Amino acid sequence: MTVFGDMWRYLSDGANWSGSDGIAALLGQQLLLTLTALLMAMVIGLPVALWLGHLGRGGFLAINISNVGRAIPTFALLALLVVAPWPGTDELGPYGRAGLATLLALTLFALPPIITNSYVAMREVAPDVREAARGMGMTGWQRFWRVELPLGLPLVVSGLRLALVQVWATATIAALVAGPGLGQIITDGFFRSNYGKGIAGALVVAAVALVLELLAALAQRAVDPSRRGTPTGGRADALSVAPATVDPTAETVG
Amino acid sequence: MTLLGAADDPSCYSRLVNDWVCLDYVGDRQQEIVDATIQHVGITVVSVALGLAIAFPLALLARRLPRLESAILAVTTGIYTVPSLALFPLLVPFTGLTATTVVIGLALYALTILVRSLLEGLRSVPDDVRESATGLGYGRGQLLLRVELPLALPVVMAGLRVATVSTVALTTVGSLVAYGGLGNLIKDGVLTNFRAELFTASLLCVVLAFALDALLVLVQRMLTPWTRGARA
């Protein structure tokens, strides 16, 4: 397994970490891409999904958007955006070559988990709690802001966590279309048959993904005091298939 | 009128025209497209089947030993977190630049979804049903095969659908090691700025995902005839 030797040599050589196309710079670029796209998706998706959930409208769309998003390959969408006349491979400030195309693709892929989870979070607030709030004379806005949002917050955050991890993964794939980010090290290593380098890049990407997931899990725990100390299971989280992401109406169709 | 002069006119996928939608391309490169689609379906089916084959014993084990459950869930979630473009290279030292690398990677992703849906499906079986079956003299194996699994099927199938659809999409990334089915065409389309190839392959990916999803819905309806009767 000389590849592992090559990988280690690549990672332990300080020169590979510095410079404009070094690991550190690319890592920073990919983090910047990830956070920008997540923020954009939050600004677009959260208000719409939360308000629709509050009103109880548009459920079919809010839930099925996740299924559609899953079926569209990230790589294909990125490829289409890059080859199209707009946004193409234009440089965009610190986001690098094809920065705009990558940001667009990342935002689109962050939207479905955010929208679906936020909508479900609002809908899953117990009906009697909602009824009680109405009985106390709360207005629609008060109910949304003081009752539904605090109770639904854990599920909303779990959607954000899923989106974060997904965006990081997608940002890596940008390198397949010669875009920005750490994936460059992987694809470059592979295209030049320098597998040690490719695997070194993969290791860094995987490690950061795990760190992001852990940080997001901690943040999720912080907003949900009831979850602390209880064993896993029982409660729906980001990856569970039922009941949060299974749409009962979807199965009666057709 | 341009059709008559087709021999002289550049076809819609020539360098000069480079249309996104081009039926000439589909006709002329039919073999290439069919081969890529077959590879795509093959990799997807084998990966999901392998994932299911591993997920099933893992889920049973996790159910028997609750202590192990959180460990199994944590490890599989950890794998799921790793981006596909990073997971494939990490497998290359062991499996080389082969289809096996892609299949193992995709199976690991499918595994995460399937273990969870199997556990949730089995958990959704009501306790009194389980008790009545035991009272009727069902052994452990019979209880699982004849009572628990059929009742868990709707949740398990939901997981299987999610796993299949995402595997179809993720297979494209396998083009990194040259086994990406339609992803190979997408990659080639980007490198050579070939719009018809890129668009056709992307569209086929999405169509494939929905077709396999619809197929699984049909299978589920055939396997669970009782849910239809209850609804009608």
Coordinates of C-alpha atoms in Angstrom, one line a residue:
Chain A
M1 CA 0.0 0.0 0.0
T2 CA 2.4 2.6 -1.2
V3 CA -0.5 4.9 -1.8
F4 CA -0.9 5.5 1.9
G5 CA 2.8 6.4 2.1
D6 CA 2.3 8.9 -0.8
M7 CA -0.8 10.3 1.0
W8 CA 1.1 10.8 4.2
R9 CA 4.0 12.4 2.5
Y10 CA 1.6 14.8 0.7
L11 CA -0.2 15.7 4.0
S12 CA 3.0 16.1 6.0
D13 CA 4.6 18.4 3.5
G14 CA 3.9 22.0 4.7
A15 CA 4.3 23.3 1.2
N16 CA 1.1 21.5 0.1
W17 CA -0.9 23.4 2.8
S18 CA 0.2 26.9 1.9
G19 CA -0.2 29.0 -1.2
S20 CA -3.2 30.0 -3.3
D21 CA -4.0 26.4 -4.3
G22 CA -2.8 24.8 -1.1
I23 CA -5.0 22.7 1.2
A24 CA -5.6 25.6 3.7
A25 CA -6.7 28.1 1.0
L26 CA -9.0 25.6 -0.7
L27 CA -10.4 24.5 2.7
G28 CA -11.2 28.1 3.5
Q29 CA -12.8 28.6 0.1
Q30 CA -15.0 25.6 0.4
L31 CA -16.1 26.6 3.9
L32 CA -16.9 30.1 2.6
L33 CA -18.9 28.6 -0.3
T34 CA -20.8 26.2 2.1
L35 CA -21.7 28.9 4.6
T36 CA -22.7 31.4 1.9
A37 CA -24.9 28.9 0.2
L38 CA -26.5 27.7 3.4
L39 CA -27.2 31.3 4.4
M40 CA -28.8 32.1 1.0
A41 CA -30.9 29.0 1.2
M42 CA -32.0 29.9 4.8
V43 CA -33.0 33.4 3.7
I44 CA -35.0 32.0 0.8
G45 CA -36.4 28.8 2.3
L46 CA -37.0 29.4 6.0
P47 CA -39.6 32.2 5.9
V48 CA -41.6 30.5 3.1
A49 CA -41.6 27.1 4.6
L50 CA -42.3 28.2 8.2
W51 CA -45.1 30.4 7.1
L52 CA -46.7 27.8 4.9
G53 CA -46.4 25.3 7.8
H54 CA -48.1 27.9 10.1
L55 CA -50.9 28.3 7.6
G56 CA -51.0 24.5 6.8
R57 CA -50.9 25.2 3.1
G58 CA -48.7 23.9 0.3
G59 CA -47.8 20.7 2.1
F60 CA -47.7 18.6 -1.0
L61 CA -45.1 20.8 -2.6
A62 CA -43.1 21.4 0.6
I63 CA -42.8 17.6 1.2
N64 CA -42.2 16.5 -2.3
I65 CA -39.6 19.0 -3.1
S66 CA -37.2 16.8 -1.1
N67 CA -38.0 13.8 -3.3
V68 CA -37.4 15.8 -6.4
G69 CA -34.1 17.2 -5.1
R70 CA -32.9 13.8 -4.3
A71 CA -33.5 12.6 -7.8
I72 CA -31.5 15.3 -9.5
P73 CA -27.8 14.4 -9.5
T74 CA -25.7 17.3 -8.1
F75 CA -23.0 16.5 -10.7
A76 CA -25.5 16.8 -13.6
L77 CA -26.9 20.1 -12.3
L78 CA -23.5 21.6 -11.8
A79 CA -22.4 20.4 -15.3
L80 CA -25.4 22.0 -16.9
L81 CA -24.9 25.3 -15.1
V82 CA -21.2 25.4 -16.0
V83 CA -21.7 24.6 -19.7
A84 CA -24.7 26.9 -20.1
P85 CA -24.0 30.5 -21.3
W86 CA -25.0 31.8 -17.9
P87 CA -23.6 31.4 -15.2
G88 CA -20.9 29.4 -16.9
T89 CA -17.4 29.2 -15.5
D90 CA -17.1 32.9 -14.6
E91 CA -14.9 33.7 -11.7
L92 CA -16.7 35.2 -8.7
G93 CA -14.5 37.0 -6.2
P94 CA -13.2 34.6 -3.5
Y95 CA -15.4 31.8 -4.8
G96 CA -13.1 31.1 -7.6
R97 CA -13.7 29.7 -11.1
A98 CA -17.3 28.7 -11.7
G99 CA -18.1 30.3 -8.4
L100 CA -21.5 31.6 -9.3
A101 CA -22.6 28.3 -10.8
T102 CA -21.4 26.4 -7.7
L103 CA -23.1 28.8 -5.3
L104 CA -26.4 28.5 -7.3
A105 CA -26.2 24.7 -7.3
L106 CA -25.3 24.6 -3.6
T107 CA -28.2 26.9 -2.7
L108 CA -30.6 24.8 -4.8
F109 CA -29.5 21.6 -3.0
A110 CA -29.7 23.2 0.4
L111 CA -33.3 24.3 -0.1
P112 CA -35.2 20.9 -0.1
P113 CA -34.1 19.7 3.4
I114 CA -34.6 23.1 4.9
I115 CA -38.1 23.6 3.4
T116 CA -39.4 20.0 4.1
N117 CA -38.1 19.9 7.7
S118 CA -39.3 23.5 8.6
Y119 CA -42.7 22.8 7.1
V120 CA -43.0 19.4 9.0
A121 CA -41.7 21.1 12.2
M122 CA -44.6 23.6 12.1
R123 CA -47.2 21.0 11.2
E124 CA -46.1 18.6 13.9
V125 CA -46.9 21.0 16.8
A126 CA -49.6 19.2 18.8
P127 CA -53.1 20.4 17.7
D128 CA -54.2 20.8 21.3
V129 CA -51.3 23.1 22.1
R130 CA -52.2 25.1 19.0
E131 CA -55.9 25.1 20.1
A132 CA -54.9 26.2 23.6
A133 CA -52.9 29.1 22.2
R134 CA -55.9 30.2 20.1
G135 CA -58.1 29.9 23.2
M136 CA -55.8 32.2 25.1
G137 CA -56.5 34.8 22.5
M138 CA -53.1 34.8 20.8
T139 CA -53.0 36.3 17.3
G140 CA -51.7 34.3 14.4
W141 CA -48.4 36.0 14.6
Q142 CA -48.1 35.4 18.3
R143 CA -49.0 31.7 17.9
F144 CA -46.3 31.3 15.2
W145 CA -43.7 33.2 17.1
R146 CA -44.3 32.1 20.7
V147 CA -45.7 28.6 20.4
E148 CA -45.1 26.9 17.1
L149 CA -41.6 28.1 16.3
P150 CA -40.1 27.3 19.8
L151 CA -41.7 23.8 19.7
G152 CA -40.7 23.1 16.1
L153 CA -37.2 24.5 16.4
P154 CA -35.4 21.2 16.9
L155 CA -36.8 19.8 13.7
V156 CA -36.0 23.0 11.9
V157 CA -32.4 22.9 13.1
S158 CA -32.2 19.2 12.1
G159 CA -33.1 20.3 8.6
L160 CA -30.3 22.9 8.7
R161 CA -27.9 20.3 9.9
L162 CA -28.8 18.0 7.0
A163 CA -28.5 20.9 4.5
L164 CA -25.1 21.9 5.9
V165 CA -23.6 18.4 5.4
Q166 CA -25.2 18.1 2.0
V167 CA -23.8 21.5 0.9
W168 CA -20.4 20.6 2.1
A169 CA -20.6 17.3 0.1
T170 CA -21.9 19.1 -3.0
A171 CA -19.2 21.7 -2.8
T172 CA -16.6 18.9 -3.1
I173 CA -18.3 17.7 -6.3
A174 CA -17.8 21.2 -7.9
A175 CA -14.2 20.1 -8.6
L176 CA -15.6 17.5 -11.1
V177 CA -16.5 20.5 -13.3
A178 CA -13.2 22.2 -12.5
G179 CA -14.9 24.4 -10.0
P180 CA -13.7 25.7 -6.6
G181 CA -13.0 23.9 -3.4
L182 CA -11.1 21.1 -1.8
G183 CA -12.4 18.6 -4.4
Q184 CA -9.7 20.0 -6.7
I185 CA -7.1 18.1 -4.8
I186 CA -9.0 14.9 -5.3
T187 CA -9.8 15.3 -9.0
D188 CA -6.3 16.6 -9.7
G189 CA -4.7 13.7 -8.0
F190 CA -6.9 11.3 -9.9
F191 CA -6.5 12.9 -13.3
R192 CA -2.7 12.9 -13.0
S193 CA -2.6 9.4 -11.5
N194 CA -1.2 10.8 -8.3
Y195 CA -3.4 8.8 -6.2
G196 CA -1.6 9.6 -2.9
K197 CA -2.6 13.3 -3.4
G198 CA -6.2 12.3 -4.3
I199 CA -6.6 10.2 -1.2
A200 CA -5.0 12.9 0.9
G201 CA -7.6 15.4 -0.3
A202 CA -10.4 12.9 0.3
L203 CA -9.2 12.4 3.9
V204 CA -9.2 16.1 4.6
V205 CA -12.7 16.5 3.0
A206 CA -14.1 13.6 5.0
A207 CA -12.5 14.8 8.3
V208 CA -14.0 18.3 7.9
A209 CA -17.4 16.8 7.0
L210 CA -17.4 14.8 10.2
V211 CA -16.3 17.9 12.2
L212 CA -19.2 19.9 10.7
E213 CA -21.7 17.1 11.4
L214 CA -20.5 17.0 15.1
L215 CA -20.7 20.8 15.5
A216 CA -24.2 20.8 13.9
A217 CA -25.2 17.9 16.2
L218 CA -24.0 20.0 19.2
A219 CA -26.0 23.0 18.0
Q220 CA -29.0 20.9 17.6
R221 CA -28.7 19.5 21.1
A222 CA -28.4 23.0 22.4
V223 CA -31.7 24.1 21.1
D224 CA -33.5 21.0 22.3
P225 CA -33.1 20.6 26.1
S226 CA -35.6 17.7 26.2
R227 CA -33.3 15.6 24.0
R228 CA -30.4 15.8 26.4
G229 CA -29.6 12.5 28.1
T230 CA -32.3 10.6 26.3
P231 CA -31.2 7.6 24.2
T232 CA -31.3 7.9 20.5
G233 CA -34.3 6.6 18.6
G234 CA -37.9 7.3 19.2
R235 CA -37.5 10.9 18.0
A236 CA -37.4 11.7 14.3
D237 CA -34.1 13.3 13.3
A238 CA -32.6 14.5 10.0
L239 CA -31.9 11.1 8.5
S240 CA -35.0 9.2 9.6
V241 CA -37.4 8.1 7.0
A242 CA -40.5 8.0 9.0
P243 CA -42.6 9.8 10.0
A244 CA -41.1 13.2 9.2
T245 CA -40.0 12.6 5.7
V246 CA -42.6 10.0 4.6
D247 CA -45.6 11.7 3.1
P248 CA -48.7 9.7 3.7
T249 CA -50.5 11.4 0.8
A250 CA -47.6 10.5 -1.6
E251 CA -48.6 6.8 -1.3
T252 CA -52.2 7.2 -2.2
V253 CA -51.3 8.9 -5.5
G254 CA -51.4 6.7 -8.6
Chain B
M1 CA -36.3 22.2 -46.0
T2 CA -33.1 21.9 -44.0
L3 CA -33.8 18.2 -43.6
L4 CA -33.3 17.6 -47.3
G5 CA -29.9 19.2 -47.2
A6 CA -29.0 17.3 -44.0
A7 CA -25.9 15.7 -45.6
D8 CA -24.3 19.1 -46.0
D9 CA -25.8 21.0 -43.1
P10 CA -24.1 20.5 -39.8
S11 CA -26.2 18.2 -37.5
C12 CA -27.6 19.7 -34.4
Y13 CA -24.8 18.3 -32.3
S14 CA -21.9 19.6 -34.4
R15 CA -19.4 22.0 -32.9
L16 CA -21.0 24.9 -34.7
V17 CA -24.6 24.3 -33.6
N18 CA -24.2 22.5 -30.3
D19 CA -27.9 22.3 -29.4
W20 CA -29.0 21.2 -25.9
V21 CA -31.7 19.0 -27.3
C22 CA -30.7 16.9 -30.3
L23 CA -32.5 13.8 -31.5
D24 CA -29.7 13.1 -34.1
Y25 CA -27.3 12.7 -31.2
V26 CA -29.6 10.2 -29.5
G27 CA -30.0 8.3 -32.8
D28 CA -26.3 8.3 -33.8
R29 CA -24.9 7.5 -30.4
Q30 CA -27.6 5.1 -29.3
Q31 CA -25.2 2.3 -28.5
E32 CA -23.1 4.5 -26.2
I33 CA -26.2 5.8 -24.4
V34 CA -27.7 2.4 -23.9
D35 CA -24.4 1.0 -22.6
A36 CA -24.1 3.8 -20.1
T37 CA -27.7 3.4 -19.0
I38 CA -27.2 -0.3 -18.5
Q39 CA -24.1 0.3 -16.4
H40 CA -25.9 2.9 -14.4
V41 CA -28.8 0.6 -13.6
G42 CA -26.5 -2.3 -12.9
I43 CA -24.4 -0.3 -10.4
T44 CA -27.5 1.1 -8.7
V45 CA -29.3 -2.2 -8.4
V46 CA -26.2 -4.1 -7.1
S47 CA -25.4 -1.3 -4.7
V48 CA -28.8 -1.1 -3.2
A49 CA -29.1 -4.9 -3.0
L50 CA -25.7 -5.1 -1.2
G51 CA -26.8 -2.3 1.1
L52 CA -30.0 -4.2 2.0
A53 CA -28.1 -7.5 2.5
I54 CA -25.8 -5.8 5.0
A55 CA -28.5 -3.6 6.6
F56 CA -30.9 -6.5 7.4
P57 CA -28.6 -8.4 9.8
L58 CA -27.3 -5.1 11.3
A59 CA -30.9 -4.0 12.0
L60 CA -31.8 -7.3 13.6
L61 CA -28.6 -7.1 15.7
A62 CA -29.3 -3.5 16.7
R63 CA -32.8 -4.5 17.8
R64 CA -31.6 -7.5 19.9
L65 CA -28.8 -5.5 21.6
P66 CA -30.0 -1.9 22.3
R67 CA -26.5 -1.0 23.5
L68 CA -25.2 -1.7 20.0
E69 CA -28.0 0.3 18.3
S70 CA -26.6 3.7 19.0
A71 CA -23.1 2.5 17.9
I72 CA -24.4 1.2 14.6
L73 CA -26.5 4.3 14.0
A74 CA -23.5 6.6 14.8
V75 CA -21.1 4.7 12.5
T76 CA -23.5 4.6 9.6
T77 CA -24.4 8.3 10.0
G78 CA -20.7 9.0 10.1
I79 CA -20.2 7.2 6.7
Y80 CA -23.2 9.1 5.3
T81 CA -21.6 12.4 6.2
V82 CA -18.5 11.7 4.1
P83 CA -19.0 13.3 0.6
S84 CA -19.1 10.7 -2.2
L85 CA -16.2 12.4 -4.0
A86 CA -14.1 11.7 -0.9
L87 CA -15.5 8.2 -0.2
F88 CA -14.6 6.8 -3.6
P89 CA -10.9 7.8 -3.4
L90 CA -10.7 6.4 0.1
L91 CA -11.8 3.0 -1.2
V92 CA -9.5 3.0 -4.2
P93 CA -6.4 1.7 -2.3
F94 CA -8.4 -1.4 -1.5
T95 CA -10.5 -2.0 -4.6
G96 CA -8.6 -0.1 -7.3
L97 CA -10.2 1.8 -10.2
T98 CA -13.1 -0.7 -10.7
A99 CA -16.8 -0.8 -10.5
T100 CA -16.4 -2.5 -7.1
T101 CA -15.2 0.8 -5.6
V102 CA -18.3 2.6 -6.7
V103 CA -20.6 -0.3 -5.7
I104 CA -19.1 -0.5 -2.2
G105 CA -19.3 3.3 -1.7
L106 CA -22.9 3.5 -2.8
A107 CA -23.9 0.4 -0.8
L108 CA -22.5 2.1 2.3
Y109 CA -24.7 5.2 1.7
A110 CA -27.8 3.0 1.0
L111 CA -27.0 1.1 4.2
T112 CA -27.4 4.2 6.4
I113 CA -30.9 4.8 5.1
L114 CA -31.9 1.2 5.1
V115 CA -30.8 0.3 8.6
R116 CA -32.8 3.2 9.9
S117 CA -35.9 2.4 8.0
L118 CA -35.7 -1.3 8.9
L119 CA -35.4 -0.4 12.6
E120 CA -38.2 2.1 12.4
G121 CA -40.3 -0.3 10.5
L122 CA -39.9 -3.1 13.0
R123 CA -40.5 -0.6 15.8
S124 CA -43.8 0.4 14.2
V125 CA -45.2 -3.2 14.7
P126 CA -47.7 -2.9 17.5
D127 CA -46.8 -4.8 20.7
D128 CA -50.2 -6.5 21.0
V129 CA -49.8 -7.9 17.5
R130 CA -46.5 -9.3 18.5
E131 CA -48.0 -10.7 21.7
S132 CA -50.9 -12.3 19.9
A133 CA -48.5 -14.0 17.4
T134 CA -46.4 -15.3 20.3
G135 CA -49.6 -16.5 21.9
L136 CA -50.6 -18.3 18.8
G137 CA -47.3 -20.2 19.0
Y138 CA -45.1 -18.4 16.6
G139 CA -41.4 -18.9 17.2
R140 CA -38.9 -16.0 16.9
G141 CA -38.1 -16.7 13.2
Q142 CA -41.7 -17.2 12.2
L143 CA -42.8 -14.1 14.1
L144 CA -40.2 -12.1 12.2
L145 CA -40.9 -13.5 8.7
R146 CA -44.7 -13.8 8.9
V147 CA -45.8 -11.0 11.2
E148 CA -43.2 -8.4 11.8
L149 CA -41.6 -8.0 8.4
P150 CA -44.9 -7.8 6.4
L151 CA -46.1 -5.1 8.9
A152 CA -42.8 -3.2 8.7
L153 CA -42.9 -3.3 4.9
P154 CA -44.5 0.1 4.2
V155 CA -41.8 1.9 6.3
V156 CA -39.0 -0.3 4.9
M157 CA -40.2 0.3 1.3
A158 CA -40.2 4.1 1.9
G159 CA -36.6 3.8 3.0
L160 CA -35.8 1.6 0.0
R161 CA -37.3 4.2 -2.4
V162 CA -35.2 7.0 -0.8
A163 CA -32.1 4.8 -1.0
T164 CA -32.7 3.9 -4.6
V165 CA -33.4 7.4 -5.8
S166 CA -30.3 8.8 -4.1
T167 CA -28.2 6.0 -5.4
V168 CA -29.2 6.7 -9.0
A169 CA -28.1 10.3 -8.5
L170 CA -24.9 9.4 -6.7
T171 CA -23.8 6.9 -9.2
T172 CA -22.8 9.8 -11.5
V173 CA -20.0 10.7 -9.2
G174 CA -18.5 7.3 -9.9
S175 CA -17.2 8.8 -13.1
L176 CA -14.2 9.8 -11.0
V177 CA -13.0 6.2 -11.3
A178 CA -14.6 5.9 -14.8
Y179 CA -17.5 3.8 -13.6
G180 CA -20.3 6.3 -13.3
G181 CA -22.8 5.0 -15.9
L182 CA -24.5 8.1 -17.3
G183 CA -22.0 10.2 -15.2
N184 CA -19.3 9.2 -17.7
L185 CA -21.3 10.9 -20.4
I186 CA -21.9 14.0 -18.2
K187 CA -18.2 14.2 -17.5
D188 CA -17.3 13.9 -21.1
G189 CA -20.0 16.5 -22.0
V190 CA -18.4 19.0 -19.6
L191 CA -14.8 18.3 -20.8
T192 CA -15.7 18.6 -24.5
N193 CA -18.5 21.2 -24.1
F194 CA -20.9 18.8 -25.7
R195 CA -24.3 20.1 -24.8
A196 CA -26.5 17.4 -26.3
E197 CA -24.5 14.6 -24.6
L198 CA -24.6 16.5 -21.2
F199 CA -28.3 17.2 -21.4
T200 CA -29.4 13.8 -22.6
A201 CA -27.4 12.0 -19.9
S202 CA -28.7 14.3 -17.2
L203 CA -32.3 13.9 -18.3
L204 CA -31.9 10.1 -18.4
C205 CA -30.6 10.1 -14.8
V206 CA -33.7 11.9 -13.5
V207 CA -36.0 9.7 -15.6
L208 CA -34.2 6.6 -14.4
A209 CA -34.6 7.7 -10.7
F210 CA -38.4 8.3 -11.1
A211 CA -38.8 5.1 -13.1
L212 CA -37.1 3.0 -10.4
D213 CA -39.1 4.8 -7.8
A214 CA -42.4 4.0 -9.6
L215 CA -41.3 0.4 -9.9
L216 CA -40.8 0.2 -6.2
V217 CA -44.2 1.7 -5.5
L218 CA -45.7 -1.0 -7.8
V219 CA -43.8 -3.7 -5.9
Q220 CA -45.0 -2.4 -2.6
R221 CA -48.6 -2.4 -3.8
M222 CA -48.3 -6.0 -4.8
L223 CA -46.6 -7.0 -1.6
T224 CA -49.1 -5.3 0.7
P225 CA -52.5 -6.0 -0.8
W226 CA -54.1 -5.4 2.6
T227 CA -53.3 -1.6 2.7
R228 CA -55.3 -1.2 -0.5
G229 CA -58.4 -2.9 0.8
A230 CA -58.3 -0.8 4.0
R231 CA -58.2 2.5 2.1
A232 CA -60.9 1.7 -0.4

